[in-house]
Coordinates of C-alpha atoms in Angstrom, one line a residue:
M980 CA -83.1 3.5 54.2
A981 CA -79.5 2.1 55.1
I982 CA -79.0 -1.5 55.6
H983 CA -76.6 -2.5 58.3
F984 CA -75.3 -5.9 59.3
G985 CA -75.0 -6.7 62.9
T986 CA -72.8 -9.4 64.5
D987 CA -74.5 -12.1 62.4
G988 CA -76.3 -10.6 59.5
W989 CA -79.1 -8.3 58.5
R990 CA -82.6 -8.6 60.5
A991 CA -85.5 -6.6 59.7
V992 CA -89.5 -6.9 59.8
I993 CA -91.1 -8.7 57.1
S994 CA -92.8 -6.5 54.5
E995 CA -91.3 -3.1 56.2
E996 CA -87.6 -3.2 55.7
F997 CA -87.3 -6.9 54.9
T998 CA -89.0 -6.7 51.2
F999 CA -88.1 -8.4 48.0
E1000 CA -86.7 -5.3 46.5
N1001 CA -84.3 -4.9 49.6
V1002 CA -83.3 -8.6 49.4
R1003 CA -82.4 -8.2 45.7
L1004 CA -80.0 -5.3 46.6
V1005 CA -78.4 -7.0 49.3
A1006 CA -77.9 -9.9 47.2
Q1007 CA -76.6 -7.9 44.2
A1008 CA -74.3 -6.6 46.9
I1009 CA -73.1 -9.9 47.9
A1010 CA -72.7 -11.3 44.4
E1011 CA -70.1 -8.4 43.7
Q1012 CA -68.2 -9.0 46.7
L1013 CA -68.1 -12.7 46.0
L1014 CA -66.8 -12.1 42.3
A1015 CA -64.4 -9.4 43.7
E1016 CA -62.8 -12.3 45.9
T1017 CA -62.8 -14.8 43.3
P1018 CA -59.2 -15.7 41.7
A1019 CA -59.2 -14.6 38.1
G1020 CA -60.5 -17.5 35.5
E1021 CA -62.5 -19.3 38.4
V1022 CA -66.2 -19.8 38.5
T1023 CA -67.6 -18.1 41.7
Q1024 CA -69.8 -20.8 43.7
A1025 CA -72.2 -19.8 46.2
V1026 CA -74.7 -21.7 48.3
V1027 CA -78.2 -20.7 49.6
G1028 CA -80.2 -22.1 52.5
F1029 CA -83.6 -20.9 54.1
D1030 CA -85.2 -21.5 57.4
T1031 CA -89.2 -21.9 58.0
R1032 CA -90.3 -18.5 58.1
F1033 CA -92.7 -16.7 56.2
L1034 CA -91.6 -16.4 52.3
S1035 CA -88.1 -17.8 53.4
D1036 CA -88.0 -20.0 50.7
R1037 CA -89.2 -17.3 48.0
Y1038 CA -86.7 -14.9 49.3
A1039 CA -84.0 -17.9 48.9
I1040 CA -85.1 -18.3 45.2
T1041 CA -84.8 -14.4 44.6
V1042 CA -81.4 -14.5 46.1
S1043 CA -80.5 -17.2 44.0
N1044 CA -81.8 -15.6 40.9
V1045 CA -79.8 -12.6 41.6
L1046 CA -76.5 -14.5 42.1
A1047 CA -76.9 -16.5 39.1
A1048 CA -77.9 -13.4 37.1
N1049 CA -74.3 -12.2 38.0
G1050 CA -72.4 -15.3 36.7
L1051 CA -72.4 -17.2 39.8
A1052 CA -72.8 -21.1 40.1
V1053 CA -75.5 -21.4 42.8
Y1054 CA -76.4 -24.4 45.2
L1055 CA -79.6 -23.7 46.4
S1056 CA -81.1 -26.1 49.2
K1057 CA -84.2 -28.1 48.1
A1058 CA -86.0 -27.4 51.5
D1059 CA -85.5 -25.6 54.7
C1060 CA -82.1 -26.3 56.5
P1061 CA -80.5 -25.7 59.7
T1062 CA -77.6 -22.7 59.4
P1063 CA -74.9 -25.1 60.4
A1064 CA -75.6 -27.5 57.6
L1065 CA -75.5 -24.7 55.1
S1066 CA -72.3 -23.6 56.6
F1067 CA -70.8 -27.0 56.4
A1068 CA -71.9 -27.2 52.8
V1069 CA -70.1 -24.0 51.9
K1070 CA -66.6 -25.6 52.9
Q1071 CA -67.7 -29.0 51.7
L1072 CA -68.5 -27.7 48.3
A1073 CA -65.3 -25.5 48.1
A1074 CA -67.8 -22.5 47.5
Q1075 CA -66.7 -18.6 47.9
G1076 CA -69.5 -18.2 50.1
G1077 CA -73.0 -18.6 51.2
V1078 CA -76.3 -17.1 52.0
M1079 CA -78.9 -18.2 54.7
I1080 CA -82.2 -16.6 54.9
T1081 CA -83.0 -16.7 58.4
A1082 CA -83.6 -14.3 61.4
S1083 CA -82.5 -16.8 63.6
H1084 CA -84.0 -16.8 67.1
N1085 CA -86.0 -13.5 66.4
P1086 CA -89.6 -13.3 66.6
P1087 CA -91.7 -14.4 63.8
R1088 CA -92.4 -11.0 62.0
Y1089 CA -88.7 -11.0 61.2
N1090 CA -86.8 -12.3 58.8
G1091 CA -82.9 -11.8 57.8
I1092 CA -79.9 -12.6 55.8
K1093 CA -76.6 -14.3 57.1
V1094 CA -73.7 -14.3 54.9
K1095 CA -71.1 -17.2 55.1
A1096 CA -67.6 -17.3 54.0
A1097 CA -65.6 -19.9 52.4
F1098 CA -64.2 -21.4 55.7
G1099 CA -67.9 -22.4 56.7
G1100 CA -68.5 -19.7 59.3
S1101 CA -70.0 -16.2 59.2
A1102 CA -68.4 -13.7 56.9
L1103 CA -65.8 -11.4 58.6
P1104 CA -66.5 -7.9 59.8
A1105 CA -64.4 -6.5 57.3
T1106 CA -66.1 -8.2 54.6
M1107 CA -69.5 -7.2 55.8
K1108 CA -68.5 -3.6 55.8
Q1109 CA -67.6 -4.0 52.0
I1110 CA -71.0 -5.4 51.4
E1111 CA -72.6 -2.5 53.4
A1112 CA -70.7 -0.1 51.4
R1113 CA -71.6 -1.7 48.2
I1114 CA -75.3 -1.8 49.1
S1115 CA -75.1 2.2 49.8
D1116 CA -73.4 2.5 46.5
L1117 CA -76.2 0.6 44.8
Q1118 CA -79.0 2.8 46.5
H1119 CA -77.4 6.1 45.8
S1120 CA -76.6 5.3 42.1
G1121 CA -79.9 3.8 41.6
R1122 CA -78.5 0.9 39.9
A1123 CA -80.7 -2.2 40.0
A1124 CA -80.0 -5.6 41.0
L1125 CA -79.3 -8.0 38.1
Y1126 CA -82.1 -10.4 38.0
A1127 CA -83.0 -13.4 35.7
E1128 CA -84.6 -16.7 35.7
P1129 CA -81.6 -18.8 35.3
V1130 CA -81.2 -22.7 34.2
W1131 CA -82.6 -24.8 37.0
Q1132 CA -81.1 -28.3 37.5
E1133 CA -81.0 -31.1 40.4
N1134 CA -78.2 -33.2 41.8
T1135 CA -75.7 -31.9 39.3
T1136 CA -72.6 -29.6 39.6
A1137 CA -73.6 -25.9 39.0
Q1138 CA -72.2 -24.2 36.0
A1139 CA -71.8 -20.3 35.8
G1140 CA -75.2 -18.8 35.6
E1141 CA -77.2 -21.8 36.8
V1142 CA -79.0 -22.8 40.0
V1143 CA -78.8 -26.4 41.3
R1144 CA -81.1 -27.7 44.1
F1145 CA -79.3 -30.0 46.5
D1146 CA -79.7 -31.5 49.8
P1147 CA -76.9 -30.3 52.4
L1148 CA -77.8 -33.0 55.0
P1149 CA -76.5 -36.2 53.9
A1150 CA -72.9 -34.7 54.0
Y1151 CA -73.5 -32.9 57.0
L1152 CA -74.6 -36.0 58.8
T1153 CA -71.5 -37.9 57.3
H1154 CA -69.3 -35.1 59.2
L1155 CA -71.2 -35.3 62.3
R1156 CA -70.5 -39.0 62.6
T1157 CA -67.0 -37.9 62.7
L1158 CA -67.5 -36.0 65.8
I1159 CA -70.3 -37.8 67.7
D1160 CA -70.2 -41.5 69.2
F1161 CA -73.4 -42.5 67.5
S1162 CA -72.9 -46.2 68.8
A1163 CA -72.8 -45.0 72.4
I1164 CA -76.1 -43.2 71.9
A1165 CA -77.4 -46.3 70.0
R1166 CA -76.5 -48.3 73.1
S1167 CA -77.7 -46.1 75.8
S1168 CA -81.6 -46.8 76.1
L1169 CA -82.2 -43.1 76.5
R1170 CA -85.6 -41.7 76.1
V1171 CA -85.3 -38.4 74.2
A1172 CA -87.9 -35.5 73.6
I1173 CA -87.1 -32.9 71.1
D1174 CA -88.3 -29.5 70.7
P1175 CA -86.9 -27.6 67.5
M1176 CA -89.5 -24.8 68.0
Y1177 CA -90.9 -25.0 64.5
G1178 CA -87.5 -24.1 63.2
A1179 CA -85.1 -25.5 60.5
G1180 CA -83.8 -28.0 63.0
R1181 CA -87.2 -29.9 62.8
G1182 CA -87.0 -33.7 62.1
Y1183 CA -83.2 -34.0 62.1
I1184 CA -82.2 -35.2 65.5
A1185 CA -85.6 -37.1 66.0
R1186 CA -84.7 -38.9 62.6
W1187 CA -81.3 -39.8 63.0
L1188 CA -81.9 -41.0 66.9
R1189 CA -85.1 -43.3 65.5
E1190 CA -82.5 -44.8 62.9
L1191 CA -80.2 -45.7 65.7
G1192 CA -83.3 -47.4 67.6
V1193 CA -83.6 -44.6 70.2
M1194 CA -86.9 -43.8 71.7
V1195 CA -87.7 -40.3 70.5
A1196 CA -90.7 -37.9 70.6
E1197 CA -90.5 -34.4 68.9
I1198 CA -93.0 -31.5 69.2
H1199 CA -93.4 -28.4 67.1
G1200 CA -91.7 -30.3 64.2
D1201 CA -94.3 -29.1 61.6
M1202 CA -94.1 -26.5 59.2
N1203 CA -95.5 -23.6 61.0
P1204 CA -94.1 -20.1 59.8
G1205 CA -95.5 -18.0 62.4
F1206 CA -93.8 -20.5 64.9
G1207 CA -97.2 -21.3 66.7
R1208 CA -96.9 -18.1 68.6
L1209 CA -93.8 -19.2 70.1
H1210 CA -90.6 -17.1 70.3
P1211 CA -88.0 -19.6 68.8
E1212 CA -85.1 -19.0 71.3
P1213 CA -84.3 -22.2 73.3
I1214 CA -84.4 -20.5 76.7
G1215 CA -86.4 -21.8 79.9
R1216 CA -89.5 -19.8 79.9
N1217 CA -90.0 -20.6 76.0
L1218 CA -89.5 -24.6 76.7
Q1219 CA -92.5 -25.3 79.3
P1220 CA -94.3 -27.6 76.6
L1221 CA -91.1 -29.4 76.5
A1222 CA -90.6 -29.6 80.0
E1223 CA -94.2 -30.8 80.6
M1224 CA -93.9 -33.4 77.9
I1225 CA -90.8 -34.8 79.9
R1226 CA -92.4 -34.6 83.3
R1227 CA -95.7 -36.4 82.0
D1228 CA -94.1 -39.2 79.6
G1229 CA -90.8 -40.0 81.6
Y1230 CA -88.3 -38.7 78.9
D1231 CA -84.5 -38.8 80.2
L1232 CA -83.6 -35.5 78.8
G1233 CA -85.1 -33.0 76.2
L1234 CA -83.3 -31.0 73.5
A1235 CA -84.4 -27.9 72.0
T1236 CA -82.7 -25.7 68.9
D1237 CA -83.7 -22.1 68.0
G1238 CA -85.2 -21.1 64.4
D1239 CA -82.1 -22.0 62.7
A1240 CA -80.9 -24.5 64.7
D1241 CA -77.3 -22.8 65.4
R1242 CA -78.2 -22.6 69.4
I1243 CA -78.9 -25.1 71.9
G1244 CA -81.0 -25.6 75.0
A1245 CA -82.1 -28.4 77.1
M1246 CA -84.0 -29.9 79.8
D1247 CA -83.1 -32.7 82.4
A1248 CA -85.5 -35.8 83.3
R1249 CA -87.0 -33.5 85.9
G1250 CA -88.2 -30.8 83.2
E1251 CA -85.8 -28.3 84.7
F1252 CA -83.7 -26.2 82.2
V1253 CA -80.3 -26.9 81.3
S1254 CA -78.7 -23.9 80.3
P1255 CA -75.9 -23.3 77.6
H1256 CA -73.5 -22.6 80.4
Q1257 CA -73.9 -25.9 81.9
I1258 CA -73.8 -27.5 78.4
F1259 CA -70.4 -25.9 77.7
A1260 CA -69.2 -26.8 81.0
L1261 CA -70.1 -30.5 80.3
A1262 CA -68.8 -30.7 76.8
L1263 CA -65.7 -29.1 77.9
R1264 CA -65.0 -31.9 80.7
H1265 CA -66.1 -34.6 78.2
L1266 CA -63.6 -33.6 75.5
I1267 CA -60.8 -33.4 77.8
E1268 CA -61.6 -36.6 80.1
T1269 CA -63.3 -38.9 77.7
K1270 CA -62.2 -38.0 74.3
G1271 CA -58.4 -37.1 75.3
Q1272 CA -58.6 -33.8 73.4
R1273 CA -56.9 -30.2 74.1
G1274 CA -56.9 -26.9 72.9
L1275 CA -57.6 -23.4 73.2
V1276 CA -60.9 -22.7 75.0
V1277 CA -63.0 -19.5 73.9
K1278 CA -65.9 -17.9 75.7
T1279 CA -67.6 -14.6 75.3
I1280 CA -67.5 -12.2 78.2
S1281 CA -71.4 -13.1 79.3
T1282 CA -70.4 -16.8 79.6
T1283 CA -69.9 -18.5 83.0
Q1284 CA -66.7 -18.5 85.3
L1285 CA -67.1 -22.2 85.4
I1286 CA -65.2 -22.6 82.2
N1287 CA -62.5 -20.6 83.8
R1288 CA -62.2 -22.8 86.9
L1289 CA -62.3 -25.9 84.5
A1290 CA -59.8 -24.8 82.4
V1291 CA -57.5 -24.1 85.3
A1292 CA -58.1 -27.5 86.3
Y1293 CA -56.9 -29.0 83.4
D1294 CA -54.3 -26.5 82.6
L1295 CA -55.9 -25.0 79.5
R1296 CA -55.9 -21.4 78.0
V1297 CA -59.0 -19.3 78.1
E1298 CA -59.6 -16.5 75.9
E1299 CA -62.7 -14.3 76.5
T1300 CA -64.3 -12.4 73.6
P1301 CA -66.9 -9.6 73.1
V1302 CA -70.5 -11.2 72.6
G1303 CA -71.0 -12.4 69.1
F1304 CA -69.9 -15.9 67.5
N1305 CA -67.9 -14.1 65.1
H1306 CA -65.2 -13.2 67.7
I1307 CA -64.8 -16.9 68.6
C1308 CA -64.7 -17.9 64.8
D1309 CA -61.6 -15.4 64.4
L1310 CA -59.8 -17.5 66.9
M1311 CA -61.2 -20.8 65.6
L1312 CA -59.4 -19.8 62.3
A1313 CA -56.1 -18.8 63.9
E1314 CA -55.4 -21.7 66.1
P1315 CA -56.7 -25.3 67.3
V1316 CA -59.9 -24.3 69.4
L1317 CA -61.1 -27.3 71.5
I1318 CA -64.3 -25.6 72.2
G1319 CA -65.9 -22.3 71.8
G1320 CA -69.0 -20.9 72.8
E1321 CA -71.6 -18.3 74.2
E1322 CA -74.5 -17.8 76.7
S1323 CA -77.0 -17.8 74.4
G1324 CA -76.2 -21.2 73.2
G1325 CA -74.0 -21.0 70.1
I1326 CA -71.4 -23.7 70.7
S1327 CA -68.9 -25.3 68.4
I1328 CA -65.9 -27.8 69.0
L1329 CA -62.5 -29.0 67.4
G1330 CA -62.9 -30.4 63.9
H1331 CA -66.2 -28.7 63.1
V1332 CA -66.7 -25.5 61.2
P1333 CA -66.2 -22.2 63.0
E1334 CA -70.1 -22.0 63.4
G1335 CA -72.3 -22.3 66.6
D1336 CA -74.4 -25.8 66.0
G1337 CA -77.1 -26.7 68.1
I1338 CA -77.5 -29.9 66.2
L1339 CA -74.2 -30.8 66.8
M1340 CA -74.2 -29.7 70.9
G1341 CA -77.6 -31.6 71.3
L1342 CA -75.9 -34.9 69.8
L1343 CA -72.8 -34.4 72.1
L1344 CA -75.1 -33.8 75.0
L1345 CA -76.6 -37.2 74.3
E1346 CA -73.1 -38.7 73.9
I1347 CA -71.9 -37.4 77.5
V1348 CA -75.0 -38.7 79.2
A1349 CA -74.7 -42.0 77.3
R1350 CA -71.1 -42.7 78.2
A1351 CA -71.2 -41.4 81.7
G1352 CA -74.2 -43.7 82.3
K1353 CA -75.8 -41.0 84.8
P1354 CA -78.8 -39.0 84.6
L1355 CA -78.1 -35.5 83.2
H1356 CA -78.9 -33.6 86.4
E1357 CA -76.6 -35.8 88.2
L1358 CA -73.7 -34.6 86.0
I1359 CA -74.6 -31.1 86.3
E1360 CA -74.7 -31.5 90.4
E1361 CA -71.0 -33.2 89.9
L1362 CA -69.7 -30.1 88.1
Q1363 CA -71.5 -27.4 90.9
H1364 CA -70.0 -29.7 93.7
Q1365 CA -66.5 -29.7 92.1
Y1366 CA -66.2 -26.1 90.5
G1367 CA -69.2 -24.6 91.8
P1368 CA -71.7 -23.3 93.1
F1369 CA -72.8 -21.0 90.2
A1370 CA -76.2 -19.3 89.7
Y1371 CA -76.9 -17.0 86.6
D1372 CA -79.6 -14.9 85.3
R1373 CA -79.9 -11.7 82.9
I1374 CA -82.5 -8.8 82.5
D1375 CA -82.9 -7.1 79.2
Q1376 CA -84.2 -3.5 80.0
R1377 CA -85.4 -1.1 77.5
V1378 CA -84.2 2.5 78.2
Q1379 CA -84.3 6.0 76.3
P1380 CA -81.9 6.2 73.5
F1381 CA -78.3 6.9 74.5
K1382 CA -74.7 6.9 73.1
K1383 CA -73.1 3.5 74.0
A1384 CA -69.6 4.9 74.2
D1385 CA -70.6 7.4 76.8
L1386 CA -72.5 5.0 79.1
V1387 CA -69.7 2.7 78.9
H1388 CA -67.3 5.6 79.9
A1389 CA -69.6 6.5 82.9
L1390 CA -69.8 3.0 83.9
K1391 CA -66.1 2.6 84.1
A1392 CA -65.4 6.2 85.6
E1393 CA -67.9 6.0 88.2
A1394 CA -67.5 2.4 89.1
P1395 CA -68.5 1.6 92.7
Q1396 CA -66.2 0.1 95.4
E1397 CA -68.6 -2.6 95.9
I1398 CA -71.8 -4.0 94.5
A1399 CA -74.5 -5.9 96.5
G1400 CA -72.1 -5.7 99.5
V1401 CA -69.1 -7.3 98.0
A1402 CA -65.7 -5.4 97.0
L1403 CA -64.9 -4.8 93.2
Q1404 CA -61.9 -6.4 92.4
S1405 CA -61.4 -5.5 88.7
I1406 CA -63.1 -4.3 85.5
N1407 CA -63.2 -5.8 82.0
D1408 CA -64.4 -3.4 79.4
R1409 CA -64.1 -5.7 76.0
D1410 CA -68.1 -5.4 75.5
G1411 CA -69.8 -3.1 78.0
V1412 CA -68.5 -3.1 81.4
K1413 CA -67.9 -6.4 83.6
Y1414 CA -67.3 -6.0 87.2
L1415 CA -65.5 -8.6 88.6
L1416 CA -66.0 -9.0 92.4
A1417 CA -63.9 -10.4 95.4
D1418 CA -66.0 -13.6 95.8
Q1419 CA -65.6 -14.6 92.0
S1420 CA -69.2 -13.4 91.4
W1421 CA -69.6 -10.6 88.6
L1422 CA -71.8 -8.3 86.9
L1423 CA -72.1 -7.3 83.4
I1424 CA -73.9 -4.1 82.1
R1425 CA -73.9 -4.4 78.3
P1426 CA -75.3 -1.6 76.0
S1427 CA -76.9 -3.0 72.9
G1428 CA -75.1 -1.6 69.9
T1429 CA -78.4 -1.6 67.7
E1430 CA -81.4 -0.5 70.0
P1431 CA -81.9 1.1 73.2
V1432 CA -81.7 -1.9 75.7
L1433 CA -79.1 -2.7 78.3
R1434 CA -78.4 -6.3 78.8
I1435 CA -77.7 -6.9 82.6
Y1436 CA -76.0 -10.3 83.5
A1437 CA -74.8 -11.7 86.8
E1438 CA -73.5 -14.8 88.1
A1439 CA -72.6 -15.8 91.9
A1440 CA -73.0 -18.6 94.1
N1441 CA -76.8 -18.6 94.7
A1442 CA -79.7 -17.3 93.1
E1443 CA -80.4 -14.7 95.7
Q1444 CA -77.3 -13.0 95.3
V1445 CA -77.6 -12.9 91.5
Q1446 CA -80.9 -11.1 91.8
A1447 CA -79.1 -8.6 94.2
L1448 CA -76.5 -8.1 91.6
L1449 CA -78.9 -7.8 89.1
Q1450 CA -81.0 -4.9 91.0
A1451 CA -77.7 -3.2 91.9
G1452 CA -76.8 -3.4 88.1
V1453 CA -80.3 -1.8 86.9
Q1454 CA -80.1 0.8 89.7
F1455 CA -76.6 1.9 88.8
A1456 CA -77.2 1.9 85.2
N1457 CA -80.3 4.0 85.3
Q1458 CA -78.3 6.5 87.5
Q1459 CA -75.5 6.7 84.9
L1460 CA -78.4 7.1 82.1
T1461 CA -79.9 10.0 84.0
N1462 CA -76.7 11.9 84.6
L1463 CA -75.9 11.7 81.0
V1464 CA -79.1 13.0 80.0
A1465 CA -78.7 15.8 82.6
V1466 CA -75.4 16.6 81.2
G1467 CA -76.6 16.4 77.8

């Protein structure tokens, strides 16, 4: 079967497609790619990490053994670790690349592999295409992956053909201290609730806050490869236990990270969900007004227009990209990006690796609240009053299989003059089709590139209008799909 990488790695169901045989195959292709990219005469180094999913540690050992058998010097995390910590380690150790065993926010039955480049972010699409081609060549030639039990050591420098176990967290924390005002958090007297959702972010924020003297409680922080039947995606409907704890025990706010801690979600003191859109906007204002920083602002096509309004107010340029942090990464490598993020909660800031980081953004949110001296919900209300109001929602609708390009063409060609009673102003087709309306509301219909799913997003001045836009989007998309089937 063909193995394909999506916007951030390869993911598959454990024991169906995600098997040890396929993991060895993918590791062999990655090893050959990294060796090809290494200057002559230099030892190729790679960093390997893993999350808390079923067998992730064993898959990571398998990958490490394949890499070492190919002559690479390998650094393997001693325990499960967040993806952003692994990514930072790649850059900090000057490695050629990295491999993270994780399916991120996917349900527990999945596992996956993310490939990291030397700059500390996801490998570029061109590199992933080359790795896919190498996998295909291995499959068709019948050539087996190299595999050997290498020399294993701890806390030393890895040599060619060796695997060294190391802890990526100390260097990562030292780096975070250059980006976050820990002293402001320590002085704040905040009461913080944490939900790592049984993922690889477990223990880190809570431990660091306790060391600062902050009152903190963590739920879902034990090792549970099945995620306690939770879906490890930090969105409102998955965070009700955190909301209940906040309301019951009087915490000032709650932070949540996904399965590999590269996404952030939050709750305010009332137990109400704080979306990544709101976190992004608060962080942008804080970086400008409190820290005096400037730079390019990057957002994906499905992210709030609130960012655009803030950028206009602060005379900053905004770039809008297709969905996927790899597109944000491209711009972070090209020029100083003040902040870049997407609606799913992957956000990064100036000075950090080009990687979404839920831990970094959770700590930055604490800094924002601490330095403002106001409750989180009041800060959000201020933003809404000054730049809004904004309401947002999304529907994921499974449909019959279709050709993405055909549907996008139909959505553009048959674009309505108005949607939910509001005139159409312009169309953005960078990823799916986004209808921008005269009152600054918008509707995005974005076909998935990997499965028969339509992702339909909307933003407007109030929740009622958002729902009207979403329903209009569902009806219009279904009509175009029906027409395509009839023509086909």
